[in-house]
Coordinates of C-alpha atoms and ligand atoms in Angstrom, one line a residue:
M1 CA -1.0 -10.5 12.5
I2 CA -2.9 -9.1 15.2
Y3 CA -6.4 -7.4 14.4
L4 CA -7.7 -4.7 16.3
D5 CA -10.0 -2.9 14.2
N6 CA -13.5 -4.9 14.6
A7 CA -15.1 -1.5 14.6
G8 CA -13.8 -1.4 11.0
T9 CA -14.9 -4.9 10.1
T10 CA -14.8 -8.4 11.8
K11 CA -13.6 -11.9 10.8
V12 CA -16.2 -14.0 10.0
G13 CA -17.1 -16.5 12.3
E14 CA -16.5 -20.5 11.5
E15 CA -20.2 -21.3 12.1
V16 CA -21.4 -18.4 10.1
V17 CA -19.5 -19.7 7.1
K18 CA -20.7 -23.1 7.5
S19 CA -24.4 -21.7 7.7
M20 CA -23.6 -19.7 4.9
L21 CA -22.0 -22.8 2.5
P22 CA -25.3 -24.8 1.8
F23 CA -26.9 -21.9 0.1
F24 CA -24.1 -21.3 -2.8
D25 CA -24.8 -24.9 -4.3
E26 CA -27.6 -26.8 -2.8
F27 CA -30.3 -24.1 -1.5
Y28 CA -29.5 -21.6 -4.6
G29 CA -33.3 -21.5 -6.1
N30 CA -34.7 -17.7 -6.0
A31 CA -36.9 -17.3 -3.1
S32 CA -39.3 -15.7 -5.1
S33 CA -39.6 -18.6 -7.4
L34 CA -42.9 -21.1 -6.9
H35 CA -41.0 -24.3 -7.7
T36 CA -39.8 -26.4 -4.8
A37 CA -36.1 -25.3 -4.7
G38 CA -37.5 -21.7 -4.3
Q39 CA -39.6 -22.4 -1.9
I40 CA -37.0 -24.0 0.3
A41 CA -34.7 -20.8 -0.1
K42 CA -38.0 -18.8 0.8
E43 CA -38.6 -20.8 3.8
H44 CA -34.8 -20.5 5.0
L45 CA -35.0 -16.7 4.0
E46 CA -38.0 -16.3 6.6
N47 CA -36.2 -18.3 9.2
A48 CA -33.5 -16.3 9.2
R49 CA -36.0 -13.0 9.5
E50 CA -37.8 -14.7 12.6
K51 CA -34.0 -15.0 14.0
V52 CA -32.9 -11.6 13.6
A53 CA -36.4 -10.0 14.8
K54 CA -36.1 -11.9 17.8
C55 CA -32.7 -10.6 18.7
I56 CA -33.7 -7.1 18.8
N57 CA -37.3 -8.1 19.8
A58 CA -39.1 -7.3 16.7
E59 CA -41.4 -8.8 14.9
P60 CA -40.3 -10.7 11.9
N61 CA -42.5 -8.5 9.3
E62 CA -40.6 -5.2 10.7
I63 CA -37.4 -7.0 9.3
Y64 CA -36.0 -5.7 5.9
F65 CA -32.4 -7.0 4.4
T66 CA -30.5 -4.8 2.6
S67 CA -26.9 -4.2 1.4
G68 CA -25.6 -3.2 4.9
G69 CA -25.6 -0.5 7.1
S70 CA -24.9 2.8 5.1
E71 CA -27.9 1.4 2.4
S72 CA -29.8 0.8 5.8
D73 CA -29.5 4.5 6.9
N74 CA -30.2 6.2 3.8
W75 CA -33.2 4.2 3.4
A76 CA -34.3 5.4 6.8
I77 CA -33.5 9.0 6.5
H78 CA -35.3 9.1 3.1
T79 CA -38.2 7.4 4.3
A80 CA -38.5 9.4 7.1
C81 CA -38.1 12.7 5.0
R82 CA -40.3 11.8 2.3
Y83 CA -43.1 11.3 5.3
G84 CA -42.1 15.2 6.5
E85 CA -42.5 16.3 2.9
L86 CA -46.1 14.9 2.8
V87 CA -47.0 16.1 6.3
G88 CA -45.4 19.4 5.9
K89 CA -42.6 18.8 8.6
K90 CA -38.9 19.5 7.7
H91 CA -37.1 19.5 10.6
I92 CA -34.6 16.6 11.6
I93 CA -32.4 16.1 14.5
T94 CA -28.9 14.2 14.9
S95 CA -26.1 14.0 16.8
A96 CA -22.5 15.8 15.9
I97 CA -21.0 12.3 15.9
E98 CA -23.1 10.4 13.7
H99 CA -21.6 7.8 10.8
H100 CA -20.9 9.2 7.4
A101 CA -24.2 7.2 6.2
V102 CA -26.2 9.3 8.1
L103 CA -24.3 12.8 8.3
H104 CA -23.9 12.6 4.2
T105 CA -27.6 11.6 3.8
L106 CA -28.3 14.9 5.8
D107 CA -26.4 16.6 3.7
E108 CA -28.6 15.6 0.7
M109 CA -31.3 16.5 2.7
K110 CA -30.8 19.6 3.8
K111 CA -30.3 20.6 0.3
R112 CA -33.7 19.8 -0.5
G113 CA -34.9 22.0 2.4
F114 CA -34.8 20.5 5.6
E115 CA -33.3 22.2 8.5
I116 CA -30.8 20.1 10.4
T117 CA -30.1 20.3 14.3
Y118 CA -26.8 18.8 15.5
L119 CA -27.2 18.0 19.2
P120 CA -24.0 18.4 21.1
V121 CA -22.0 15.6 22.7
Y122 CA -19.8 16.8 25.3
E123 CA -16.7 15.6 26.4
N124 CA -18.2 12.6 27.3
G125 CA -19.2 11.9 23.8
I126 CA -23.3 11.6 24.7
V127 CA -26.0 13.8 23.9
K128 CA -28.3 15.3 26.5
V129 CA -31.6 14.1 26.5
E130 CA -32.5 17.7 27.7
D131 CA -31.1 19.2 24.5
L132 CA -33.1 16.9 22.5
K133 CA -36.2 18.2 24.4
N134 CA -35.4 21.9 23.5
A135 CA -34.8 20.8 20.3
I136 CA -37.9 19.1 19.4
T137 CA -40.3 21.4 17.1
D138 CA -43.5 20.9 15.7
N139 CA -41.8 20.9 12.7
T140 CA -39.5 17.9 13.7
C141 CA -40.2 14.7 11.4
L142 CA -37.0 12.8 12.4
V143 CA -34.8 12.1 15.3
T144 CA -31.7 10.0 14.3
I145 CA -29.0 9.4 16.9
M146 CA -26.9 6.4 16.9
F147 CA -26.8 3.8 19.7
A148 CA -22.9 3.6 19.9
N149 CA -20.4 5.4 18.5
N150 CA -17.9 3.6 15.8
E151 CA -14.6 5.7 16.9
V152 CA -15.3 6.4 20.8
G153 CA -17.5 3.7 21.4
T154 CA -19.7 6.0 23.7
I155 CA -23.6 4.6 23.9
Q156 CA -26.4 7.3 23.6
P157 CA -29.2 7.2 25.9
I158 CA -31.5 5.1 23.6
S159 CA -34.6 4.3 25.8
Q160 CA -34.7 7.9 27.3
I161 CA -34.4 9.6 23.5
G162 CA -37.1 7.1 22.5
E163 CA -39.5 7.9 25.2
V164 CA -39.3 11.9 24.3
C165 CA -40.0 10.9 20.7
K166 CA -43.0 9.0 21.6
Q167 CA -43.8 11.8 23.2
H168 CA -44.1 14.1 20.8
N169 CA -44.9 11.6 18.0
V170 CA -41.8 12.2 16.2
I171 CA -40.1 9.1 14.0
F172 CA -37.0 7.9 16.2
H173 CA -34.0 6.2 13.5
T174 CA -31.0 4.9 15.6
D175 CA -27.8 3.9 13.5
A176 CA -27.3 0.6 15.5
V177 CA -24.8 -1.0 13.8
Q178 CA -22.1 -1.1 16.3
A179 CA -24.5 -2.1 18.8
V180 CA -26.6 -4.9 17.6
G181 CA -24.6 -8.3 18.5
H182 CA -22.6 -6.5 21.1
I183 CA -25.0 -5.4 23.6
P184 CA -28.1 -5.7 24.4
V185 CA -31.1 -4.1 21.9
N186 CA -34.8 -4.3 22.3
V187 CA -36.4 -1.9 20.2
K188 CA -39.7 -2.2 21.8
A189 CA -38.7 -1.0 25.2
M190 CA -36.5 1.4 23.9
N191 CA -39.3 3.0 21.4
I192 CA -37.2 2.6 18.3
D193 CA -39.4 3.0 15.4
M194 CA -36.3 2.5 13.2
L195 CA -33.1 0.8 13.6
S196 CA -30.0 0.1 11.1
L197 CA -27.7 -3.1 11.6
S198 CA -25.0 -4.8 9.6
G199 CA -23.9 -8.2 9.4
H200 CA -20.2 -7.4 9.2
K201 CA -19.8 -5.8 12.1
F202 CA -21.0 -8.6 14.0
H203 CA -18.7 -11.6 12.4
A204 CA -21.2 -11.8 9.4
S205 CA -20.2 -11.1 5.7
K206 CA -19.6 -7.8 4.3
G207 CA -22.7 -6.5 2.0
V208 CA -25.6 -7.4 4.1
G209 CA -28.1 -5.8 6.6
A210 CA -31.3 -5.2 7.9
L211 CA -33.8 -2.3 8.3
Y212 CA -36.4 -2.7 11.4
V213 CA -39.4 -0.3 10.5
K214 CA -42.1 -0.4 13.6
R215 CA -45.4 -2.0 12.0
G216 CA -47.5 1.3 11.5
K217 CA -44.4 3.7 10.7
P218 CA -44.4 4.8 7.6
L219 CA -42.0 2.9 5.1
F220 CA -41.6 4.4 0.8
N221 CA -39.8 2.1 -1.4
F222 CA -36.0 2.5 -2.1
V223 CA -35.1 0.2 -4.8
Y224 CA -37.9 -0.4 -7.6
G225 CA -38.3 -3.7 -9.2
G226 CA -39.5 -7.3 -8.0
A227 CA -41.7 -7.7 -5.2
Q228 CA -39.0 -9.0 -2.5
E229 CA -39.2 -7.5 1.0
G230 CA -43.0 -6.9 1.2
T231 CA -42.7 -4.9 -2.3
K232 CA -40.4 -2.2 -0.5
R233 CA -36.8 -3.2 -1.4
A234 CA -36.6 -5.4 -4.7
G235 CA -33.7 -7.2 -6.0
T236 CA -33.2 -11.3 -4.9
E237 CA -32.0 -11.7 -1.7
N238 CA -28.3 -12.3 -1.2
L239 CA -29.7 -15.6 0.8
A240 CA -26.2 -17.2 2.0
S241 CA -24.9 -13.9 3.7
I242 CA -28.9 -13.2 5.1
V243 CA -28.6 -16.8 6.6
G244 CA -25.0 -16.1 7.8
M245 CA -25.9 -12.7 9.7
A246 CA -28.9 -14.4 11.0
T247 CA -26.5 -17.2 12.5
A248 CA -23.6 -14.4 13.0
L249 CA -26.6 -12.3 15.2
E250 CA -27.7 -15.4 17.0
I251 CA -24.2 -16.5 18.6
G252 CA -23.4 -12.9 19.4
V253 CA -26.5 -12.4 21.4
S254 CA -26.1 -16.0 23.1
Q255 CA -22.4 -15.2 24.0
M256 CA -22.9 -11.3 24.8
E257 CA -22.1 -12.1 28.5
Q258 CA -18.8 -13.7 28.2
T259 CA -17.9 -11.9 25.1
T260 CA -18.6 -8.5 27.0
A261 CA -16.5 -10.0 30.1
H262 CA -13.4 -10.9 27.9
E263 CA -13.3 -7.6 26.0
T264 CA -13.9 -5.3 29.0
Q265 CA -11.1 -7.3 30.5
L266 CA -8.8 -6.9 27.9
R267 CA -9.9 -3.5 27.0
D268 CA -9.6 -2.1 30.6
M269 CA -5.8 -3.5 30.7
L270 CA -5.0 -1.6 27.3
F271 CA -6.8 1.6 29.3
K272 CA -4.5 1.0 32.6
Q273 CA -1.2 0.5 30.7
L274 CA -1.5 2.3 27.9
S275 CA -2.6 5.5 30.1
K276 CA 1.0 5.4 31.8
I277 CA 2.3 6.7 28.6
P278 CA 3.3 10.8 29.9
H279 CA 0.6 13.2 28.3
S280 CA -1.6 11.0 27.0
K281 CA -5.6 10.9 27.3
I282 CA -8.2 8.3 27.1
N283 CA -11.4 9.6 24.9
G284 CA -15.0 8.9 25.7
D285 CA -17.1 7.7 28.2
L286 CA -15.5 5.4 30.4
T287 CA -18.7 4.1 31.8
N288 CA -21.2 4.1 28.8
R289 CA -19.3 2.4 26.4
L290 CA -18.7 -0.3 24.1
P291 CA -17.0 -3.0 25.8
N292 CA -14.4 -3.7 23.0
N293 CA -13.5 0.3 22.3
F294 CA -10.4 1.5 23.3
N295 CA -9.6 5.4 22.2
M296 CA -6.7 7.4 23.7
S297 CA -4.8 10.7 22.1
F298 CA -0.9 10.6 22.5
E299 CA 0.4 14.6 22.0
G300 CA 3.2 15.0 19.6
I301 CA 2.6 12.2 17.7
E302 CA 0.7 11.7 14.0
G303 CA -2.0 9.4 14.1
E304 CA -1.3 8.3 10.5
S305 CA 2.6 7.6 11.4
L306 CA 1.9 5.8 14.6
L307 CA -0.5 3.3 12.3
L308 CA 2.3 2.7 9.7
L309 CA 4.8 1.6 12.5
L310 CA 2.1 -0.2 14.1
D311 CA 1.4 -1.9 11.0
D312 CA 5.2 -2.7 10.7
A313 CA 4.8 -4.3 14.1
G314 CA 2.0 -6.5 12.9
I315 CA -1.0 -4.5 14.8
C316 CA -3.7 -3.8 12.5
A317 CA -5.4 -0.3 14.4
S318 CA -7.2 2.9 13.6
S319 CA -6.6 6.5 14.5
G320 CA -8.5 9.7 14.7
S321 CA -7.4 11.2 11.3
A322 CA -9.8 10.8 8.4
C323 CA -7.4 8.7 6.6
T324 CA -10.0 6.6 4.7
S325 CA -11.5 9.8 3.3
G326 CA -8.3 11.3 1.7
S327 CA -8.4 14.0 4.0
L328 CA -6.3 15.2 6.4
D329 CA -8.9 16.9 8.7
P330 CA -9.3 15.1 12.1
S331 CA -12.4 13.0 12.7
H332 CA -15.5 15.1 13.5
V333 CA -16.1 12.7 16.8
L334 CA -13.0 13.5 18.4
L335 CA -13.5 17.1 17.2
A336 CA -16.6 16.9 18.7
I337 CA -15.8 15.9 22.2
G338 CA -13.8 18.7 22.4
L339 CA -10.5 17.9 21.4
P340 CA -7.9 20.3 19.5
H341 CA -6.9 19.2 16.0
E342 CA -3.6 18.5 17.0
I343 CA -4.6 16.1 19.6
A344 CA -7.5 14.9 17.6
H345 CA -4.5 13.6 15.2
G346 CA -2.5 11.9 17.6
S347 CA -5.3 9.3 18.4
L348 CA -5.6 5.9 18.1
R349 CA -8.6 3.5 18.4
L350 CA -7.9 -0.5 19.1
T351 CA -11.2 -2.2 19.0
L352 CA -11.7 -5.8 19.9
S353 CA -13.6 -8.9 19.4
K354 CA -14.0 -12.2 21.1
Y355 CA -11.4 -13.5 19.0
T356 CA -8.9 -11.2 20.7
T357 CA -6.2 -13.3 22.7
L358 CA -4.7 -12.1 26.5
Q359 CA -1.4 -12.7 24.7
E360 CA -2.1 -10.4 21.5
I361 CA -2.9 -7.2 24.0
E362 CA -0.2 -8.0 26.1
Q363 CA 2.0 -7.8 23.0
T364 CA 0.1 -4.4 22.3
I365 CA 0.8 -2.9 25.5
K366 CA 4.3 -3.8 24.8
I367 CA 4.8 -2.3 20.9
V368 CA 2.6 1.0 21.5
P369 CA 5.0 3.2 24.2
E370 CA 7.8 2.0 22.3
V371 CA 6.4 3.3 18.7
V372 CA 4.9 6.1 20.9
E373 CA 8.3 7.0 22.2
K374 CA 9.9 6.6 18.8
L375 CA 7.6 8.5 17.1
R376 CA 7.9 11.5 19.7
S377 CA 11.6 11.4 19.4
Y378 CA 11.1 12.3 16.0
S379 CA 8.7 15.0 16.1
P380 CA 9.9 18.5 15.9
V381 CA 6.3 19.9 18.2
W382 CA 7.1 17.2 20.9
N383 CA 10.8 18.4 20.9
S384 CA 9.7 22.6 21.5
L385 CA 6.8 20.7 24.2
Q386 CA 10.0 19.2 26.0
K387 CA 12.3 22.0 25.8
G388 CA 9.1 24.6 27.4
E389 CA 8.6 26.1 24.5
K390 CA 5.0 25.1 24.0
Q391 CA 2.8 24.2 26.6
Y392 CA 1.3 20.6 26.7
V393 CA -2.5 20.7 25.9
I394 CA -2.7 16.8 27.8
Q395 CA -1.0 17.4 31.2
Ligands
PLP1 C1 -19.5 0.6 9.9 C2 -20.6 1.2 10.0 C3 -22.0 1.8 9.3 C4 -21.7 0.9 7.7 O1 -22.5 0.1 7.5 P1 -21.8 -0.7 6.1 O2 -22.5 -2.1 6.6 O3 -20.1 -0.9 6.3 O4 -22.6 -0.1 5.4 C5 -23.1 2.5 9.3 N1 -22.7 3.0 10.9 C6 -21.7 2.4 11.4 C7 -22.4 3.7 13.2 C8 -20.9 1.6 11.3 O5 -20.0 1.8 12.1

């Protein structure tokens, strides 16, 4: 099996598994207990917090462990909105291409009377800082813009956004789930107030993540109960996963340069070779892009069918259709970068990891054109394009 869906989730690294194992049957104490077993657990917990903090240039007491990216996004937005309500500011700025963990939370805030501005991202999938400056008002309580996009891999101008938010004294949250452990993230230098990260996107286990909150910024309790996580988020800590996440992040950061070089080389081979497919188009920006992200559209085919045939050929990929949500609507991200519905439907996302091999990519480069050709041969749309009854959208 060739696994090219690493934006969906990643394999847990061997060293990560190894670091987690003692916490199931050896150091299984509850970090809140005062006895020795509890204190050992507590020490490992705080050690993990220090490691995670260091990897994004935060302080340990600015890191709150959560159940993952979705919870962190929810918590950040809930907190900023609660603060906004207290100070009488009810305007939020975000981008059109956020993850649903952000967009659906904002839908809820809209019901609670918040006004939301969705910044456009243009064809390259990147927000314009000018647009942000124009959108900020005295009523703005939160700017939440993702660090890197999970579908088209575009990286936003986070430092510049942070600078604008700082000047206007507006809370800046970034969903950095696709960025942390993959590209450099420095919360201090980038003026980030809140940041979400998730372990399973960088070779740790699922169901563990963190929210970074800059000291001095408001943070309201999200889960009530015990006094864990500085009394802000109750629940016995998922220590094995937290330790694994710290291990994975340290490895990710220490190997970043070589992983980036490896992924970029293989990813660019995919772009170069698969661009030879007629009437195909690369989605997103080629420069400000995650090293492991490939996204292209092929005219005249359905992404869903493409996925199924690729799966038959042993390749795990992802498409631009929101099949996961059970709807046939194409992804809001592909529509936001200006793709017409029918083109967005024929999209393919391949996301690599440090474990992806040259051989796997060569195999993919061989199979994808065959599958696209096969699907086109069945496609009535392709047939009428070929006959000239319809005009190609992608030349
Ligand atoms: C995966 C992902 C999330 C959700 O993280 P979970 O840990 O799966 O809840 C949020 N934002 C982005 C950009 C993601 O890629």
